[in-house]
Tab-separated table of C-alpha atoms in Angstrom:
chain	number	residue	atom	x	y	z
A	1	UNK	CA	-0.191	0.084	-0.210
A	2	UNK	CA	1.716	3.646	-1.029
A	3	UNK	CA	1.401	5.786	1.975
A	4	UNK	CA	-0.497	8.160	-0.367
A	5	UNK	CA	-2.674	7.702	-3.014
A	6	UNK	CA	-4.411	9.437	-5.505
A	7	UNK	CA	-6.443	9.080	-8.474
A	8	UNK	CA	-3.365	9.920	-11.006
A	9	UNK	CA	-6.696	11.152	-13.763
A	10	UNK	CA	-6.863	12.648	-16.036
A	11	UNK	CA	-10.000	13.750	-14.071
A	12	UNK	CA	-11.920	15.468	-16.782
A	13	UNK	CA	-14.890	18.418	-15.903
A	14	UNK	CA	-16.791	21.751	-17.472
A	15	UNK	CA	-16.441	24.913	-16.988
A	16	UNK	CA	-18.895	26.117	-14.421
A	17	UNK	CA	-18.403	22.914	-13.160
A	18	UNK	CA	-17.097	21.145	-8.935
A	19	UNK	CA	-14.386	18.821	-9.068
A	20	UNK	CA	-13.205	16.686	-6.591
A	21	UNK	CA	-10.151	15.196	-5.341
A	22	UNK	CA	-9.526	12.722	-3.477
A	23	UNK	CA	-6.853	11.460	-1.424
A	24	UNK	CA	-6.116	8.670	1.537
A	25	UNK	CA	-2.677	7.885	3.568
A	26	UNK	CA	-1.606	5.713	5.720
A	27	UNK	CA	0.185	7.493	8.768
A	28	UNK	CA	-2.909	7.870	11.336
A	29	UNK	CA	-0.770	10.440	13.142
A	30	UNK	CA	-0.014	12.592	10.476
A	31	UNK	CA	-2.136	16.321	11.365
A	32	UNK	CA	-1.400	18.309	8.856
A	33	UNK	CA	-2.430	18.602	5.425
A	34	UNK	CA	-1.871	19.997	1.870
A	35	UNK	CA	-2.199	20.471	-1.542
A	36	UNK	CA	-0.680	22.031	-4.126
A	37	UNK	CA	-1.402	22.595	-7.194
A	38	UNK	CA	1.623	21.619	-10.585
A	39	UNK	CA	1.315	22.713	-13.949
A	40	UNK	CA	2.855	21.908	-16.919
A	41	UNK	CA	7.044	22.013	-16.385
A	42	UNK	CA	6.440	24.191	-13.412
A	43	UNK	CA	6.930	24.011	-9.667
A	44	UNK	CA	4.652	22.784	-6.985
A	45	UNK	CA	2.015	25.569	-5.247
A	46	UNK	CA	0.684	25.406	-2.122
A	47	UNK	CA	-3.002	26.075	-2.205
A	48	UNK	CA	-4.535	25.274	1.191
A	49	UNK	CA	-4.258	23.744	4.556
A	50	UNK	CA	-5.968	22.057	7.017
A	51	UNK	CA	-5.139	20.755	10.074
A	52	UNK	CA	-8.906	20.532	12.048
A	53	UNK	CA	-11.555	17.165	11.105
A	54	UNK	CA	-13.888	19.145	8.868
A	55	UNK	CA	-14.158	21.382	5.824
A	56	UNK	CA	-11.929	24.564	5.586
A	57	UNK	CA	-12.658	26.866	2.611
A	58	UNK	CA	-10.762	29.221	0.685
A	59	UNK	CA	-12.631	31.501	-2.186
A	60	UNK	CA	-13.921	29.007	-4.993
A	61	UNK	CA	-11.536	25.947	-2.984
A	62	UNK	CA	-12.611	22.860	-0.397
A	63	UNK	CA	-10.450	21.571	2.143
A	64	UNK	CA	-11.891	18.757	3.818
A	65	UNK	CA	-10.734	16.358	6.175
A	66	UNK	CA	-11.892	13.183	7.690
A	67	UNK	CA	-8.318	12.165	10.384
A	68	UNK	CA	-10.397	8.506	11.273
A	69	UNK	CA	-10.774	7.698	7.817
A	70	UNK	CA	-7.660	9.027	6.868
A	71	UNK	CA	-9.700	10.798	3.898
A	72	UNK	CA	-8.671	14.311	2.579
A	73	UNK	CA	-10.123	16.202	-0.057
A	74	UNK	CA	-10.082	19.173	-2.179
A	75	UNK	CA	-13.176	20.430	-3.505
A	76	UNK	CA	-12.547	23.328	-6.704
A	77	UNK	CA	-16.081	25.221	-7.191
A	78	UNK	CA	-16.640	26.625	-10.124
A	79	UNK	CA	-13.999	24.948	-11.564
A	80	UNK	CA	-11.649	27.558	-14.582
A	81	UNK	CA	-9.852	26.265	-17.911
A	82	UNK	CA	-6.993	27.967	-15.228
A	83	UNK	CA	-7.396	25.030	-13.207
A	84	UNK	CA	-6.292	22.542	-14.952
A	85	UNK	CA	-3.468	21.469	-13.783
A	86	UNK	CA	-1.622	18.485	-11.483
A	87	UNK	CA	-3.182	17.913	-7.538
A	88	UNK	CA	-0.994	17.125	-4.995
A	89	UNK	CA	-1.791	16.211	-2.006
A	90	UNK	CA	0.844	15.655	0.782
A	91	UNK	CA	-0.283	14.545	4.062
A	92	UNK	CA	2.302	15.847	7.162
A	93	UNK	CA	4.232	12.268	8.493
A	94	UNK	CA	5.258	11.444	11.765
A	95	UNK	CA	8.776	12.146	10.458
A	96	UNK	CA	7.511	16.148	9.817
A	97	UNK	CA	8.671	15.168	6.213
A	98	UNK	CA	5.448	16.095	3.573
A	99	UNK	CA	4.778	12.487	1.955
A	100	UNK	CA	3.403	14.086	-1.224
A	101	UNK	CA	1.068	11.468	-3.536
A	102	UNK	CA	2.146	10.693	-7.197
A	103	UNK	CA	-1.084	13.375	-8.084
A	104	UNK	CA	-4.099	13.698	-9.861
A	105	UNK	CA	-4.608	15.372	-12.924
A	106	UNK	CA	-7.396	17.672	-13.425
A	107	UNK	CA	-8.223	18.697	-16.707
A	108	UNK	CA	-11.298	22.039	-16.738
A	109	UNK	CA	-12.955	21.505	-20.070
A	110	UNK	CA	-14.389	25.183	-21.992
B	1	UNK	CA	6.296	36.924	0.597
B	2	UNK	CA	8.886	33.452	0.979
B	3	UNK	CA	11.678	33.349	-1.924
B	4	UNK	CA	13.526	30.477	-2.740
B	5	UNK	CA	15.135	30.398	-5.581
B	6	UNK	CA	17.318	27.739	-7.436
B	7	UNK	CA	20.604	28.821	-9.094
B	8	UNK	CA	19.600	26.842	-13.157
B	9	UNK	CA	16.070	26.870	-14.723
B	10	UNK	CA	17.962	24.357	-17.326
B	11	UNK	CA	21.394	22.815	-17.055
B	12	UNK	CA	22.347	19.975	-18.870
B	13	UNK	CA	25.418	17.920	-17.825
B	14	UNK	CA	27.948	15.053	-19.190
B	15	UNK	CA	28.324	11.787	-17.979
B	16	UNK	CA	30.190	11.660	-15.039
B	17	UNK	CA	30.547	15.878	-14.547
B	18	UNK	CA	30.257	16.850	-11.009
B	19	UNK	CA	27.002	18.983	-10.529
B	20	UNK	CA	26.310	21.372	-8.751
B	21	UNK	CA	22.294	22.290	-7.281
B	22	UNK	CA	22.008	25.863	-5.094
B	23	UNK	CA	18.562	26.429	-3.614
B	24	UNK	CA	18.798	29.713	-2.000
B	25	UNK	CA	15.879	31.213	1.094
B	26	UNK	CA	15.574	34.488	2.232
B	27	UNK	CA	12.844	34.091	5.130
B	28	UNK	CA	15.486	32.093	7.733
B	29	UNK	CA	13.603	28.936	7.616
B	30	UNK	CA	15.918	26.020	9.666
B	31	UNK	CA	14.203	22.806	7.057
B	32	UNK	CA	15.478	22.758	3.312
B	33	UNK	CA	14.337	20.154	1.150
B	34	UNK	CA	15.921	19.103	-2.275
B	35	UNK	CA	13.119	16.430	-4.335
B	36	UNK	CA	13.330	14.921	-7.646
B	37	UNK	CA	10.373	14.647	-9.568
B	38	UNK	CA	10.323	12.379	-12.248
B	39	UNK	CA	6.774	10.975	-14.660
B	40	UNK	CA	4.243	7.791	-12.800
B	41	UNK	CA	7.658	8.526	-9.699
B	42	UNK	CA	6.380	11.951	-7.491
B	43	UNK	CA	7.976	14.239	-5.995
B	44	UNK	CA	10.636	11.470	-4.174
B	45	UNK	CA	12.606	12.543	-1.270
B	46	UNK	CA	16.345	13.228	-1.931
B	47	UNK	CA	18.444	15.052	1.416
B	48	UNK	CA	17.336	17.286	3.781
B	49	UNK	CA	18.626	19.797	6.847
B	50	UNK	CA	17.387	21.153	9.829
B	51	UNK	CA	19.834	23.001	10.326
B	52	UNK	CA	23.890	24.478	9.027
B	53	UNK	CA	25.786	22.162	8.925
B	54	UNK	CA	23.659	19.552	9.774
B	55	UNK	CA	22.103	16.396	6.372
B	56	UNK	CA	20.104	13.592	6.519
B	57	UNK	CA	18.864	10.843	3.634
B	58	UNK	CA	15.512	11.309	1.549
B	59	UNK	CA	14.353	8.377	0.091
B	60	UNK	CA	16.831	8.329	-3.027
B	61	UNK	CA	20.321	9.802	-1.608
B	62	UNK	CA	22.247	7.409	-3.402
B	63	UNK	CA	24.473	9.149	-6.060
B	64	UNK	CA	24.225	12.559	-4.688
B	65	UNK	CA	25.400	14.401	-2.001
B	66	UNK	CA	24.508	17.817	-0.084
B	67	UNK	CA	26.220	21.659	2.117
B	68	UNK	CA	24.784	23.101	4.425
B	69	UNK	CA	27.287	25.830	5.108
B	70	UNK	CA	24.862	29.028	5.731
B	71	UNK	CA	21.390	28.794	6.515
B	72	UNK	CA	19.527	30.795	3.562
B	73	UNK	CA	21.480	28.422	0.321
B	74	UNK	CA	21.643	24.180	0.521
B	75	UNK	CA	23.501	22.973	-1.832
B	76	UNK	CA	22.471	19.540	-4.196
B	77	UNK	CA	26.251	17.661	-6.006
B	78	UNK	CA	25.972	14.383	-8.017
B	79	UNK	CA	29.192	13.327	-7.556
B	80	UNK	CA	29.337	12.054	-10.809
B	81	UNK	CA	26.652	12.621	-13.359
B	82	UNK	CA	24.802	9.853	-14.316
B	83	UNK	CA	22.691	9.748	-17.367
B	84	UNK	CA	19.637	8.020	-15.393
B	85	UNK	CA	19.609	11.425	-13.009
B	86	UNK	CA	17.554	13.430	-15.557
B	87	UNK	CA	15.387	14.420	-13.210
B	88	UNK	CA	13.528	17.641	-12.394
B	89	UNK	CA	15.104	18.474	-9.006
B	90	UNK	CA	13.381	21.367	-6.463
B	91	UNK	CA	14.474	22.613	-3.052
B	92	UNK	CA	12.224	23.845	-0.240
B	93	UNK	CA	12.034	25.491	2.540
B	94	UNK	CA	9.804	25.574	5.676
B	95	UNK	CA	10.388	27.589	8.643
B	96	UNK	CA	8.552	29.188	12.019
B	97	UNK	CA	6.286	31.732	10.699
B	98	UNK	CA	4.587	30.350	7.897
B	99	UNK	CA	2.518	27.901	9.235
B	100	UNK	CA	4.822	25.167	8.933
B	101	UNK	CA	3.260	25.339	5.027
B	102	UNK	CA	6.142	24.170	2.803
B	103	UNK	CA	7.565	26.408	-0.240
B	104	UNK	CA	9.028	25.241	-3.822
B	105	UNK	CA	11.576	27.267	-5.827
B	106	UNK	CA	10.797	27.081	-9.428
B	107	UNK	CA	13.220	23.616	-10.148
B	108	UNK	CA	16.284	23.363	-11.809
B	109	UNK	CA	15.532	20.540	-15.167
B	110	UNK	CA	18.561	18.388	-15.564
B	111	UNK	CA	19.863	16.540	-18.130
B	112	UNK	CA	22.521	13.407	-18.581
B	113	UNK	CA	24.587	13.216	-21.748
């Protein structure tokens, strides 16, 4: 079992729809969780962090965390073509290092 | 704003050459990291450092070494470059005052011929 699992995609959604990106992790000691967006050929850019169970909203983005289920998700409302990118889930492990998933490729169709 | 810079965006080297990749951050962060990213394999941690002159191996340290003589600078060294070290190399830093958020540099795409 991988430490962090994400569906590689591509996840294709029409413009204006909600994109739902999911991530499961194996380290029960993880307390901090991060979502990064990475455009092709660019470095990852932090878009959301979440530390407590429940939802955290920031503009069109909502992160959801369920530590009991070892599950974290990212919702993107009103998806735009500019949201097309790879989204990386990264829990911080017990060793204090980020453990990255391989990412989900999101394609927003105009 | 946190700024992490890397010395080169693109680099082409020959097999057997010694290669230096430099990373500088301007936020007085203690923690710095070197990753490589390859298609289908995601981000893999090579080395990290919690303080000046401190270094720890990550998941794939073979063929690499690092140097941290000053807090703001973390260097990755390929002692004898090989073709399987062709990759995107990413530096990152994290420290107090940024809610343990990790920030990446722009990356160096290294090609070893």
